[in-house]
Short mmCIF file of C-alpha atoms and ligand atoms in Angstrom, two decimals:
data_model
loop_
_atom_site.label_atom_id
_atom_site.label_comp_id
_atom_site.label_asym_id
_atom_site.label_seq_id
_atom_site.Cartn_x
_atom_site.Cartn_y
_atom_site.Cartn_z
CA UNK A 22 11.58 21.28 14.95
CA UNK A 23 14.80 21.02 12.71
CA UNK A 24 16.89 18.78 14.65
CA UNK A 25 18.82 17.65 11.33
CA UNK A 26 21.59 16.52 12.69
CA UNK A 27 19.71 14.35 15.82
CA UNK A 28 19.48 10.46 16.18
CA UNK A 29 17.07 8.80 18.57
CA UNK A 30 17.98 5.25 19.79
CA UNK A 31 15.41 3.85 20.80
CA UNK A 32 15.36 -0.21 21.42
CA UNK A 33 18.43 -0.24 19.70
CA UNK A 34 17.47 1.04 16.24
CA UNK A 35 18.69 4.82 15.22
CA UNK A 36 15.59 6.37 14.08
CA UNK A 37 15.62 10.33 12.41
CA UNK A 38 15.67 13.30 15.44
CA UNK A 39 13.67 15.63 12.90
CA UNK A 40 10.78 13.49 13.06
CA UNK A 41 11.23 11.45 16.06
CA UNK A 42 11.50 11.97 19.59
CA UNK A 43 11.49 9.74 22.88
CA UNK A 44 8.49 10.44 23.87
CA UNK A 45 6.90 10.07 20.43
CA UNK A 46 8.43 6.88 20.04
CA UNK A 47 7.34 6.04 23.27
CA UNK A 48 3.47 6.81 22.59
CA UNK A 49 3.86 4.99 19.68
CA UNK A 50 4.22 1.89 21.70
CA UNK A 51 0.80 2.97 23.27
CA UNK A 52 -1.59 3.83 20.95
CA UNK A 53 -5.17 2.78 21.10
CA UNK A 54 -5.68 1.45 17.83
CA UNK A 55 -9.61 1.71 16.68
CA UNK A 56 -10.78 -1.98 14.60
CA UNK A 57 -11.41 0.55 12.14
CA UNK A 58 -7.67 1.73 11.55
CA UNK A 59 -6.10 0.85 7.99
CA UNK A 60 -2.03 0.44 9.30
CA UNK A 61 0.34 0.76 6.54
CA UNK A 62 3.74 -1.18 7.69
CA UNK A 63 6.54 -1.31 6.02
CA UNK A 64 10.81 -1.08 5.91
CA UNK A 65 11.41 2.33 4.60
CA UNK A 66 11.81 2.75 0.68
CA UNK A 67 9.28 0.02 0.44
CA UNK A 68 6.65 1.24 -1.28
CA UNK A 69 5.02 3.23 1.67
CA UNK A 70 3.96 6.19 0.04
CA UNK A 71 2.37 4.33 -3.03
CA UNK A 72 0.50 2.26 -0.80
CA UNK A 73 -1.06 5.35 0.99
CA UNK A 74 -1.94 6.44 -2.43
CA UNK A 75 -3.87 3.42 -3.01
CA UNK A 76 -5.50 2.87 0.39
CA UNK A 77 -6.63 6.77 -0.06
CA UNK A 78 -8.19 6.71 -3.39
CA UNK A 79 -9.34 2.94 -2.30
CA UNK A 80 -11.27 4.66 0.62
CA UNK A 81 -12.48 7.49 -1.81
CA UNK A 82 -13.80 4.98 -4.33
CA UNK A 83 -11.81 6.37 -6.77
CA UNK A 84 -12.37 9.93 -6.76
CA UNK A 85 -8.34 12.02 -6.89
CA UNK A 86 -9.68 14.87 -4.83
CA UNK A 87 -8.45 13.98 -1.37
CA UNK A 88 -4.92 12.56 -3.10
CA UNK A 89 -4.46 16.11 -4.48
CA UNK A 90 -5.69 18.37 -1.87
CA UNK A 91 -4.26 17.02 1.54
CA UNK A 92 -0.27 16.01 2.12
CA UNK A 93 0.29 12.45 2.33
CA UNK A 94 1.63 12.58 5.52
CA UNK A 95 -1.55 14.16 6.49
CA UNK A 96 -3.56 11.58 5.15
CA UNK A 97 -1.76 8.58 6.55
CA UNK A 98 0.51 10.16 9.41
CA UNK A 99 3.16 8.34 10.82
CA UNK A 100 2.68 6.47 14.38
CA UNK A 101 5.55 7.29 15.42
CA UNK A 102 6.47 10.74 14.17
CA UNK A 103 6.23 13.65 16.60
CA UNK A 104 3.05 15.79 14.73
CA UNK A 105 1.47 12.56 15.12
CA UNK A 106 -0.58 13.16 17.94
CA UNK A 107 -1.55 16.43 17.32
CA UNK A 108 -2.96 15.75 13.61
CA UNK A 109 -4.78 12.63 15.20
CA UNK A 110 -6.56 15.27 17.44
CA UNK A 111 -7.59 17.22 14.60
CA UNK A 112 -8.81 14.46 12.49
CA UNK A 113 -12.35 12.80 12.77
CA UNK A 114 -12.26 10.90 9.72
CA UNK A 115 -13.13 7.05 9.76
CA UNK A 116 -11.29 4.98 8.64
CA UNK A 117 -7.72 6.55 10.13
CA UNK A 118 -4.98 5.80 7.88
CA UNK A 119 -2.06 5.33 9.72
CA UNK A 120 2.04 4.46 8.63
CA UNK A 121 4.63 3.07 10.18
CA UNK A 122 8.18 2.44 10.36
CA UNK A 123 8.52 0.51 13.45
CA UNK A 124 9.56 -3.32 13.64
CA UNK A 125 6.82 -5.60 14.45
CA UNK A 126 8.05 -6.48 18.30
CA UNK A 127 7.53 -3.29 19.41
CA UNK A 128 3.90 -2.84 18.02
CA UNK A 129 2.49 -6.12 18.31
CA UNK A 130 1.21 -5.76 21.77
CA UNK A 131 -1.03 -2.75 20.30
CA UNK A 132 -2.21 -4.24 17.72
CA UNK A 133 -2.44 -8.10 19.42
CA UNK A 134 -6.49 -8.12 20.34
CA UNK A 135 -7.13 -5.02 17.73
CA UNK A 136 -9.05 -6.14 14.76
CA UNK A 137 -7.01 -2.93 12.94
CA UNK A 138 -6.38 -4.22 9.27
CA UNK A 139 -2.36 -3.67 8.90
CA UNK A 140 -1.42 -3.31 5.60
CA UNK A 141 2.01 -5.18 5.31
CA UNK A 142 4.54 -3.68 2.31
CA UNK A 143 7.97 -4.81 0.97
CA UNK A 144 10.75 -4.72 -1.87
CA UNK A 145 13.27 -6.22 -3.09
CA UNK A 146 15.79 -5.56 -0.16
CA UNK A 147 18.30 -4.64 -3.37
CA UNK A 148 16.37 -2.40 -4.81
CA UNK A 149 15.59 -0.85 -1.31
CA UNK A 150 18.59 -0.27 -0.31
CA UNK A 151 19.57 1.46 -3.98
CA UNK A 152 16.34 3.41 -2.90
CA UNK A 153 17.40 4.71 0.57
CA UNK A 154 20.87 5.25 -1.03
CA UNK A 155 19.87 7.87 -3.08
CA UNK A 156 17.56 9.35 -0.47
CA UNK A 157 19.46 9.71 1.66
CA UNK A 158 21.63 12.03 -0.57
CA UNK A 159 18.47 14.76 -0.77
CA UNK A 160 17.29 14.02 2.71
CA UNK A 161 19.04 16.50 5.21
CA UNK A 162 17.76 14.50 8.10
CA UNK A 163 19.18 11.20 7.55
CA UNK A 164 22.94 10.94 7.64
CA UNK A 165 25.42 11.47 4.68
CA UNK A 166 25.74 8.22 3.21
CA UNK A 167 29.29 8.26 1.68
CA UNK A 168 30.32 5.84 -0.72
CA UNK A 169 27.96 2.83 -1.70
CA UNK A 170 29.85 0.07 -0.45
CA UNK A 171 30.44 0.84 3.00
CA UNK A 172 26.43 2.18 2.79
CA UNK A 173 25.67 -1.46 1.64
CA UNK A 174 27.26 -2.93 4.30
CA UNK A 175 25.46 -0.82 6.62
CA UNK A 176 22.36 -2.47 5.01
CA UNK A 177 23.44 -5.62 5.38
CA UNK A 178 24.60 -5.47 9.38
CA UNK A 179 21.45 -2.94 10.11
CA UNK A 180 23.02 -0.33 11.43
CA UNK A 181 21.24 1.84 9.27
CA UNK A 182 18.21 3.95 10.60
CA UNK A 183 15.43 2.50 10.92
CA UNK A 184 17.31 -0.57 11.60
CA UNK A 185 17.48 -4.23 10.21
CA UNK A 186 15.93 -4.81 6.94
CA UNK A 187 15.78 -8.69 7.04
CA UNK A 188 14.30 -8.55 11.21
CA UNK A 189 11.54 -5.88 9.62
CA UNK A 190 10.82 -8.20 6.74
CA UNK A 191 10.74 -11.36 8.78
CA UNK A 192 8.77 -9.88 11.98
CA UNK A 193 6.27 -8.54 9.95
CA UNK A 194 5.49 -11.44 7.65
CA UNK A 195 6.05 -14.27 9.84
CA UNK A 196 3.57 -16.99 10.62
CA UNK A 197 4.20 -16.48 14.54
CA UNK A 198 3.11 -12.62 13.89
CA UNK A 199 0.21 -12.79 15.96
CA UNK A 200 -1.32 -10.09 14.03
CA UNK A 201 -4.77 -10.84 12.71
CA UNK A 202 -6.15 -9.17 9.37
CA UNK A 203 -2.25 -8.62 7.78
CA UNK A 204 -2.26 -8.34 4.28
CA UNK A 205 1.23 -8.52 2.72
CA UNK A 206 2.10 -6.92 -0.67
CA UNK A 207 4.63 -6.35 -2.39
CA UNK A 208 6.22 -3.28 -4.75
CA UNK A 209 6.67 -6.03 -7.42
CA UNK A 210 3.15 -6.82 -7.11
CA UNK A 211 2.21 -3.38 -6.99
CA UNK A 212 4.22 -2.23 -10.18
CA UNK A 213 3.36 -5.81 -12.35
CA UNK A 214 -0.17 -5.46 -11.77
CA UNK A 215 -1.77 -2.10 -10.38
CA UNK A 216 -4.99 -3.21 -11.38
CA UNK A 217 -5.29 -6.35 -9.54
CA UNK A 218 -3.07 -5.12 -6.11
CA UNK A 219 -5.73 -2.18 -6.15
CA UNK A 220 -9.01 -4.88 -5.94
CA UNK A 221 -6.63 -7.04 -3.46
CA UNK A 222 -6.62 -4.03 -1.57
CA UNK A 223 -9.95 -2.87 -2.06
CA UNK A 224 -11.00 -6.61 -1.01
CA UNK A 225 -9.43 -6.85 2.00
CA UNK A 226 -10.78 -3.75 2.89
CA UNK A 227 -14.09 -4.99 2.59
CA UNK A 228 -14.16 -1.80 0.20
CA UNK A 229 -15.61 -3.71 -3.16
CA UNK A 230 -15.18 -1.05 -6.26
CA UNK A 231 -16.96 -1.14 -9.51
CA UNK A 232 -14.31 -1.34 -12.54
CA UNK A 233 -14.58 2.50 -13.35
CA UNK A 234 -13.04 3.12 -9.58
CA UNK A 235 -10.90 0.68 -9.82
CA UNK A 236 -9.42 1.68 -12.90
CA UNK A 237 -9.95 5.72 -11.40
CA UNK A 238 -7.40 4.32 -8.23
CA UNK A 239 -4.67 2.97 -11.00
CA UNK A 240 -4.82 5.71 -12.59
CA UNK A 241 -3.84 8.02 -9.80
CA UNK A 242 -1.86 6.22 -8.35
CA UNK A 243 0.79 5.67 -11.31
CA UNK A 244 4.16 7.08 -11.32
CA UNK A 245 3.36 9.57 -13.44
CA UNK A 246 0.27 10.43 -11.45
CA UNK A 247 2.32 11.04 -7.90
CA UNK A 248 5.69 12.38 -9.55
CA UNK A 249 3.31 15.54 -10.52
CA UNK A 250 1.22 15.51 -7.82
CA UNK A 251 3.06 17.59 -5.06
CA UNK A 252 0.45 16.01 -2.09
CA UNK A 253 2.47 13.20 -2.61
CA UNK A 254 5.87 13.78 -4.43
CA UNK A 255 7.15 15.59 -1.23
CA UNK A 256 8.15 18.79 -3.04
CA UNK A 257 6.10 20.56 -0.40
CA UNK A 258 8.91 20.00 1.96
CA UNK A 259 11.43 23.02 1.98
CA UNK A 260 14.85 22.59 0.33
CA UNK A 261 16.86 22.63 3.57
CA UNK A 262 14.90 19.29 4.87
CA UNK A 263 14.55 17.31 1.87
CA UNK A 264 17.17 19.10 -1.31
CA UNK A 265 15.26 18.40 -4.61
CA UNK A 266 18.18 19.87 -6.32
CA UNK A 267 20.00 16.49 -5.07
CA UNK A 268 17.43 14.51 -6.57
CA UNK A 269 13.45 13.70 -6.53
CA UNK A 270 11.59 11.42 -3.88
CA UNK A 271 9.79 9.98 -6.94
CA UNK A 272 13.05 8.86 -8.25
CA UNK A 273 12.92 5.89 -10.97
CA UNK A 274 9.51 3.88 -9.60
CA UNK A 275 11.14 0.74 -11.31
CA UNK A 276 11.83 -2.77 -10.63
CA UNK A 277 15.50 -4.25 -10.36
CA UNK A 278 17.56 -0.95 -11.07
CA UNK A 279 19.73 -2.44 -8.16
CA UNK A 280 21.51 -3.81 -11.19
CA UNK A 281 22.75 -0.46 -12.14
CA UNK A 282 24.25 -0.01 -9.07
CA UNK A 283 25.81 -3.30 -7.53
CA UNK A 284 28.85 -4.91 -8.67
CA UNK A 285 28.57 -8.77 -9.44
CA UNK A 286 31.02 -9.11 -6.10
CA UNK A 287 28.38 -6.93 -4.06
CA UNK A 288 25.55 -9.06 -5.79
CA UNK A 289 27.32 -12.31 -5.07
CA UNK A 290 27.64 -10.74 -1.06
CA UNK A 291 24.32 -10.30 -0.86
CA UNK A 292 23.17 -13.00 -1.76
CA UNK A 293 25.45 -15.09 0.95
CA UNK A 294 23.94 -12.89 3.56
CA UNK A 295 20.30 -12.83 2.26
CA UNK A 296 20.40 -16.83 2.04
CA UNK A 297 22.14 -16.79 6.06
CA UNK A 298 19.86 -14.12 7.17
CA UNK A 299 16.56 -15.15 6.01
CA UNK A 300 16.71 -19.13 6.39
CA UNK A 301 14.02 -20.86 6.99
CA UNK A 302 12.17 -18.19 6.30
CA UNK A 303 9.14 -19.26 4.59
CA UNK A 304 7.88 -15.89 2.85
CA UNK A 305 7.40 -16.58 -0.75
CA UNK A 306 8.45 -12.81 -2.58
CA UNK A 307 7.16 -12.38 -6.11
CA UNK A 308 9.93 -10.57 -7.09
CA UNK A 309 9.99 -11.80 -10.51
CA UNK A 310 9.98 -10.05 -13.90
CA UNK A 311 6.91 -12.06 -16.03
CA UNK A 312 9.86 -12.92 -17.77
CA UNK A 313 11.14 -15.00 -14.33
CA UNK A 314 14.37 -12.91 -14.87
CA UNK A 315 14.34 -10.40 -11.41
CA UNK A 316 15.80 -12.88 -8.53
CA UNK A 317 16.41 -10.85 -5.46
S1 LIG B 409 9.55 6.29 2.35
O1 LIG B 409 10.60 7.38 2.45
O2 LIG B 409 9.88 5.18 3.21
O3 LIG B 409 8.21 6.80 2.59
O4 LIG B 409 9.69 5.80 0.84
P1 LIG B 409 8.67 4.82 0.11
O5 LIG B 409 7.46 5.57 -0.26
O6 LIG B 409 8.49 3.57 0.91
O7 LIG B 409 9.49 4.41 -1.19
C1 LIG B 409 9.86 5.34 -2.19
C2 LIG B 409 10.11 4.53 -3.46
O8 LIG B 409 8.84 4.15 -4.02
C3 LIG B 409 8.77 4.64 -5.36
N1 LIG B 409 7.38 4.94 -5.71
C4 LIG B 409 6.77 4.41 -6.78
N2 LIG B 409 7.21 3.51 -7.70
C5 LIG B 409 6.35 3.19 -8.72
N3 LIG B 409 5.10 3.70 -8.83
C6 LIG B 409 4.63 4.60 -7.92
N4 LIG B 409 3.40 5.08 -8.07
C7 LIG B 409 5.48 4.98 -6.84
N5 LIG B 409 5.36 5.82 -5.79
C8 LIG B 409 6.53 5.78 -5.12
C9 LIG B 409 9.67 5.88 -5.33
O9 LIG B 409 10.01 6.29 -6.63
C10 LIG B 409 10.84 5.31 -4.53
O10 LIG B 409 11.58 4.34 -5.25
P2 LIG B 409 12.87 4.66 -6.17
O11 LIG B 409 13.45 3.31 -6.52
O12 LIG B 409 13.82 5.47 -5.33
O13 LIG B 409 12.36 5.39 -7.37
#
């Protein structure tokens, strides 16, 4: 299934043909979700594949061996993604890990009822977008991205795939989400204190670890840890899908390098819109340095 050069529209938002069809969009919005699923939400770029790093050594107390055996996207398969079905066939393992893409809307009346624990995760929407930038560079699937600016604005309207990253951020996280058992995290969280988001984690859970595991889980699931480990760095994907050459999926793993890439008129842009788009928007982001000096 190469389909590179294939977009799906579905409900509006342009979502990659290589992974995605209709129809597995469509049973997406069906799924029986067990209340034993772990869901792993988030806006692409967000943190997604640390998170299933941390939920799968969380669930294995610890121990690397599944982390460096089995493909990520084995591990914690994607809803909506067309293997999807056919790898949830094959597995029997309790808990399922599962990650999504999709906007809240079209899952919540899946999950409304489900006592699922979803697994909420977000970024800095400037540091995202730097992200997905550069991915989509080494990603054959995704479109070429041309010059930054007009790929920022892109951003900012959500036109991009995968669609709006300020509806994503505010569906998911709002109080009106209708979702019980959400835990939201963030990447700032995640890289200030890997220690304390792994027994956040662990808690919610209900997954209490001793501090040997806990301190097993940060280890493997540092930057260093996953940029060598190819069950998660994606380097198991062949060069004509995803071209390492163009760059690694474990690119930087740092907080604010958005300033390295936006002009203070792009900044100042940004801003505007992030202040229009997310009023009254109640979410409190810790996207602070412990030095208060990250703002988004
Ligand atoms: S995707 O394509 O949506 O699944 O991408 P996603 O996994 O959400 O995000 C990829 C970015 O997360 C960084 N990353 C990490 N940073 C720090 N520590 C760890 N362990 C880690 N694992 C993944 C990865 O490097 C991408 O960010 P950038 O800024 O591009 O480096």
């Amino acid at each position: 299934m190469a389909r590179l050069d294939v977009t799906e529209v579905f409900h509006g938002i342009s979502f990659p043909g290589h992974l995605h069809t209709q129809d597995s969009l469509q049973l997406a919005l069906k799924f029986t979700f067990k209340d034993t699923d772990i869901l792993i939400a988030s806006y692409p770029k967000s943190g997604t594949t640390w998170m299933q790093e941390i939920v799968t050594l969380i669930t294995s107390r610890g121990d690397p061996h599944l982390c460096q055996t089995v493909p990520n996207w084995t591990r914690a398969p994607w809803l909506e993604q067309h293997y999807f079905a056919t790898l949830l066939e094959a597995s029997s393992t309790t808990p399922r890990v599962i990650t999504t893409h999709l906007p809240h809307h079209l899952l919540v009346p899946v999950l409304q009822g489900s006592k699922a624990k979803v697994i909420y995760v977000s970024r800095n929407p400037k540091d995202v977008v730097v992200s997905f930038y550069h991915f989509h560079k080494m990603a054959n699937f995704l479109p070429e991205p041309g010059p930054f600016p007009g790929f920022l604005n892109r951003f900012l309207e959500g036109t991009l795939h995968f669609g709006s990253w300020f509806e994503h951020v505010k569906g998911w996280t709002s109080h009106t989400a209708a979702i019980n058992n959400l835990l939201h995290i963030t990447y700032e969280e995640m890289s200030l204190d890997l220690r304390g988001t792994v027994k956040r984690v662990s808690s919610f859970l209900q997954c209490p670890l001793v501090e040997d595991e806990v301190n097993n889980c940060a280890e493997h699931c540092s930057f260093g840890s996953m940029r060598d480990n190819k069950m998660s760095n994606y380097t198991l994907i062949p060069e004509g899908i995803m071209d390492h050459s163009k760059g690694a999926f474990m690119r930087k793993g740092v907080i604010g390098d958005w300033r390295n890439m936006f002009t203070e008129e792009q900044n100042q842009y940004f801003d505007s819109v992030f202040a229009s788009k997310m009023q009254g928007c109640a979410l409190e982001f810790v996207w602070a340095k412990s030095n208060g000096e990250e703002t988004p």
